[in-house]
Short mmCIF file of C-alpha atoms and ligand atoms in Angstrom, two decimals:
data_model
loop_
_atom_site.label_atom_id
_atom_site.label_comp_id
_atom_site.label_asym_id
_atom_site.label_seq_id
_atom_site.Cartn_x
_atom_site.Cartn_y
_atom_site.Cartn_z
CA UNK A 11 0.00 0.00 0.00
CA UNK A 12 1.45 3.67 -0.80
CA UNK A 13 1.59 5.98 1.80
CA UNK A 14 -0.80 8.67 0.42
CA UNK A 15 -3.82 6.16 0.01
CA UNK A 16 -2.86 5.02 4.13
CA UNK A 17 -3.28 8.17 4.99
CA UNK A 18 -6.48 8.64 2.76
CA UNK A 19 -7.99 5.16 4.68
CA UNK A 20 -7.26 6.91 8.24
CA UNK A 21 -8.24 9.76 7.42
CA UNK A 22 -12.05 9.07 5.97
CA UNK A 23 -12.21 6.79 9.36
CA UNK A 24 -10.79 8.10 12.42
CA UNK A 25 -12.03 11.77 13.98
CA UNK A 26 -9.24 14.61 13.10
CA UNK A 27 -7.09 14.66 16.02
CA UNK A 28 -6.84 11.31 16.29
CA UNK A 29 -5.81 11.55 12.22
CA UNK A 30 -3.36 13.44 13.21
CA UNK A 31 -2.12 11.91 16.03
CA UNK A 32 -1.28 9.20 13.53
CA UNK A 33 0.24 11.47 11.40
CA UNK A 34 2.60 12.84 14.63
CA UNK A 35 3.22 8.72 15.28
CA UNK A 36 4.67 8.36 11.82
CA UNK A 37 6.45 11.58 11.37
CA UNK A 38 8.15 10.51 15.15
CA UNK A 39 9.16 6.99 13.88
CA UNK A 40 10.83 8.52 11.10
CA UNK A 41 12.82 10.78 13.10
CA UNK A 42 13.46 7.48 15.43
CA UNK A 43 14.38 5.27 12.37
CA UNK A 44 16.89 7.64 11.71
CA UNK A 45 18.59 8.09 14.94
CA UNK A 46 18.27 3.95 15.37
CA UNK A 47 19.03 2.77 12.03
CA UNK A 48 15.67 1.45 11.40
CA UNK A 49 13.41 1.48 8.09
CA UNK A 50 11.71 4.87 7.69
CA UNK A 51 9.37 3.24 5.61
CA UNK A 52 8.09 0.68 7.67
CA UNK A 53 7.80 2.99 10.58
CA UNK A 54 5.96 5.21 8.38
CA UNK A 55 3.50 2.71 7.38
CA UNK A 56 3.00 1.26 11.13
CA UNK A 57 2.76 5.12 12.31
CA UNK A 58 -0.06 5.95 9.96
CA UNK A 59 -1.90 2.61 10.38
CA UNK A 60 -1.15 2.11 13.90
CA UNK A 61 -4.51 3.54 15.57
CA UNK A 62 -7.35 2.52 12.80
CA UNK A 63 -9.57 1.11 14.95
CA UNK A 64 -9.38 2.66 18.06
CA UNK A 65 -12.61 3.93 17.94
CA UNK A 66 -14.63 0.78 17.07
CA UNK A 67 -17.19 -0.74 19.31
CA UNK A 68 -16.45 -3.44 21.10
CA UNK A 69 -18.33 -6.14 19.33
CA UNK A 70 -17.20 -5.19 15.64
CA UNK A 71 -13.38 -5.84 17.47
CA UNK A 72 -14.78 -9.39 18.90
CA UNK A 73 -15.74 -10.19 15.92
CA UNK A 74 -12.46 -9.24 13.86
CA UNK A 75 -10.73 -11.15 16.71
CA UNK A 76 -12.39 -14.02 15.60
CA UNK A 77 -12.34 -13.69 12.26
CA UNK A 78 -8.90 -13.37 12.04
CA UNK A 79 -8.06 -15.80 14.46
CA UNK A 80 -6.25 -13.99 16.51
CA UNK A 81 -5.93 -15.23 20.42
CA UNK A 82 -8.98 -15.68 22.07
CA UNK A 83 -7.06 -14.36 24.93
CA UNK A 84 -7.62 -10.71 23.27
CA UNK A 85 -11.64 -11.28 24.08
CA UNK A 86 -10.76 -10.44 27.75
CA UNK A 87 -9.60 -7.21 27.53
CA UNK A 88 -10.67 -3.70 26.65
CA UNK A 89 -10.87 -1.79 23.14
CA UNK A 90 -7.75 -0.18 24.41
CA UNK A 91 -5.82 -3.71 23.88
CA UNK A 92 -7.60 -5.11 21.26
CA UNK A 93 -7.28 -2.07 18.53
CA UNK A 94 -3.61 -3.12 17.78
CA UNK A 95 -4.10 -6.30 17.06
CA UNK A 96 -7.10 -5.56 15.39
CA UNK A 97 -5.11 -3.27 12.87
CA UNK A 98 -2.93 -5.82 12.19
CA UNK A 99 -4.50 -8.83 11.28
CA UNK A 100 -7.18 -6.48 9.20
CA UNK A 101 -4.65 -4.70 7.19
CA UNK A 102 -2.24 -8.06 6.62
CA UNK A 103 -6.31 -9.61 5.66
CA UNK A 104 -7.81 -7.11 3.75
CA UNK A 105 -4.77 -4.70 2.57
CA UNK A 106 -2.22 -7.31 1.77
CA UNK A 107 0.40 -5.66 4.13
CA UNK A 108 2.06 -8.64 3.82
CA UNK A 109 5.32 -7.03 6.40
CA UNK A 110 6.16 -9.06 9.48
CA UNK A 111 7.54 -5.99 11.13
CA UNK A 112 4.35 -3.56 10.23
CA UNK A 113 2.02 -6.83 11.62
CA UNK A 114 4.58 -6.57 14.31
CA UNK A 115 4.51 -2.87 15.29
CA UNK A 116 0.76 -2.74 14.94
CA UNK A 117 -0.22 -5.01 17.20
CA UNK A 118 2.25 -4.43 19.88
CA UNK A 119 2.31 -0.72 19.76
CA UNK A 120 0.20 -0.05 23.03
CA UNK A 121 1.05 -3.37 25.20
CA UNK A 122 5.01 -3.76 24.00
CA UNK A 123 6.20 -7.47 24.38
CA UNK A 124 9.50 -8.94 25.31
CA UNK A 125 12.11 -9.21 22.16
CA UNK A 126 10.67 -5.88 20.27
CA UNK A 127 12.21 -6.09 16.81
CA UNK A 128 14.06 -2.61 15.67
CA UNK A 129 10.54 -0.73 14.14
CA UNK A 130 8.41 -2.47 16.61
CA UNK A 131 10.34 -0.38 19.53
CA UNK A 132 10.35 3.14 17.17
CA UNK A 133 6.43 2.65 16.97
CA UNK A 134 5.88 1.98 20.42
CA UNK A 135 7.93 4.79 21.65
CA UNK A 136 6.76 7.39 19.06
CA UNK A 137 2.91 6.72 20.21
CA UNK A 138 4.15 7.43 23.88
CA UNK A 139 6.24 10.75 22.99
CA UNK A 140 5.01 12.39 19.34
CA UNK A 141 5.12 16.17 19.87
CA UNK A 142 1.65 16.59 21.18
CA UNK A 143 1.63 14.23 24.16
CA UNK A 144 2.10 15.78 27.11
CA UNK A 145 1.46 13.45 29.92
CA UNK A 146 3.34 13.45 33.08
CA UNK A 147 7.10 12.81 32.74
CA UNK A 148 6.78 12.80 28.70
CA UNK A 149 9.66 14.74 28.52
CA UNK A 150 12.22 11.83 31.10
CA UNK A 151 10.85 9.52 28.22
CA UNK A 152 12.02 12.42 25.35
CA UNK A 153 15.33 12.68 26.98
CA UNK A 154 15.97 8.76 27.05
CA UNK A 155 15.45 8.80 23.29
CA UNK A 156 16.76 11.97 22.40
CA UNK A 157 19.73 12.83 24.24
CA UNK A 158 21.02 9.13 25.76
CA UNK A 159 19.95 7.66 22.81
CA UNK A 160 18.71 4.77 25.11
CA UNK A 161 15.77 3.11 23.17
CA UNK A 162 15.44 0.24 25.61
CA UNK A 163 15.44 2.19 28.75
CA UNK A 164 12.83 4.33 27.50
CA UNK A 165 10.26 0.85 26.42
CA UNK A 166 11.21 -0.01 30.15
CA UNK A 167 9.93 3.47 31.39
CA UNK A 168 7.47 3.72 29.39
CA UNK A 169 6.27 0.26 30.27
CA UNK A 170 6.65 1.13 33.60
CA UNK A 171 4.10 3.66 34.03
CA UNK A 172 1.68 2.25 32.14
CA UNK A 173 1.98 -0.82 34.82
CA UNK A 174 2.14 2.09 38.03
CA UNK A 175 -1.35 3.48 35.86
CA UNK A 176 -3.27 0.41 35.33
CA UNK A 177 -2.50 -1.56 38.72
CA UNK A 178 -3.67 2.66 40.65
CA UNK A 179 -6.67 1.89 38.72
CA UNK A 180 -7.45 -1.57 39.30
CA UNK A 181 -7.26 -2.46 35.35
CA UNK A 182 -6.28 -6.50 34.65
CA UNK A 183 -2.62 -6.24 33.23
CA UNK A 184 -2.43 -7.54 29.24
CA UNK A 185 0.54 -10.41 30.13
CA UNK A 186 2.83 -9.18 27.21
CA UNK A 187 3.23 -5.76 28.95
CA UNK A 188 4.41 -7.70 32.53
CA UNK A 189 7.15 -9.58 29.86
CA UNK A 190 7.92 -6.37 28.00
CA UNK A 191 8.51 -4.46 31.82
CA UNK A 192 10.33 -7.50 33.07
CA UNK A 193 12.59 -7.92 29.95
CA UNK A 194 13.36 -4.59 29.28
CA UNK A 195 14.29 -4.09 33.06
CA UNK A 196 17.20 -6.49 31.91
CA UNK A 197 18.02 -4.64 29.56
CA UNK A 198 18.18 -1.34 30.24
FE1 FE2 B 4 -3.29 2.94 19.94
FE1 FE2 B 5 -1.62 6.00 19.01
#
């Protein structure tokens, strides 16, 4: 798929900000593929793509998860864990996005897993840091990348707080994000 008819897809689905959000995402993991080494146009692809179907209702992203065959695991959780996987098998199914790492980066980009490939991290990092985001220590996470050029300390602080956010709030914990804080930690 080109890049221009990506953007066209996201565009005619998901509200404006969230558009460009996606656009931020992609623009980031260029930036990051850069400064890493890793393909610009992978991270492009995954950036744009990345959030399609955050929006969906529950049910159409049940059904999808079924369709697909993805885990059944995925029918526990939230719309908030599901949309990334979602994305990916839909656009490997339907788009012929026939890219490993894209799949990859996709459907890891909000839990992270142990083992990240090279784009898989970028994404994952730019959705936590693109210039708009200004959550609480955003800019700790910034410098990591930026300045110590330390990719893997920043998926463990990044994974971090999003464990410290969803144990505060009494959310169930998507495994691969316990594996993705615990390997990271050993690597950082
Ligand atoms: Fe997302
Ligand atoms: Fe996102």
């Amino acid at each position: 798929m080109k890049v221009k008819k990506a953007m066209k897809l996201v565009e005619e689905k998901l509200p404006k900000k969230r558009y460009q959000h996606s656009l931020r995402v992609a623009e980031t993991a260029k930036q990051l593929a850069d400064i890493f080494h890793g393909d610009k146009d992978i991270c492009e692809m995954a950036g744009i793509l990345h959030d399609y179907f955050k929006y969906d209702d529950l049910s159409e992203l049940y059904q999808k998860v079924t369709k697909y065959k993805l885990e059944t695991e995925l029918l526990a959780y939230s719309s908030e864990i599901l949309h990334g996987p979602v994305a990916a098998a839909y656009f490997k199914n339907e788009h012929n996005i026939d890219n490993q790492e894209i799949f990859d980066a996709i459907y890891f980009h909000t839990t992270g897993r142990r083992q990240m490939g090279l784009n898989e991290k970028i994404i994952f990092v730019s959705d936590y840091i693109e210039p708009e985001r200004t959550q609480p220590g955003v800019e700790e996470i910034r410098d990591m990348i930026y300045k110590e050029k330390d990719i893997d300390k920043a998926i463990y602080e990044i994974s971090k707080r999003t464990v410290l956010y969803l144990v505060a709030g009494d959310k169930t914990i998507y495994p691969a994000t316990i594996d993705c804080l615990n390997y990271y930690n050993l690597q950082k």
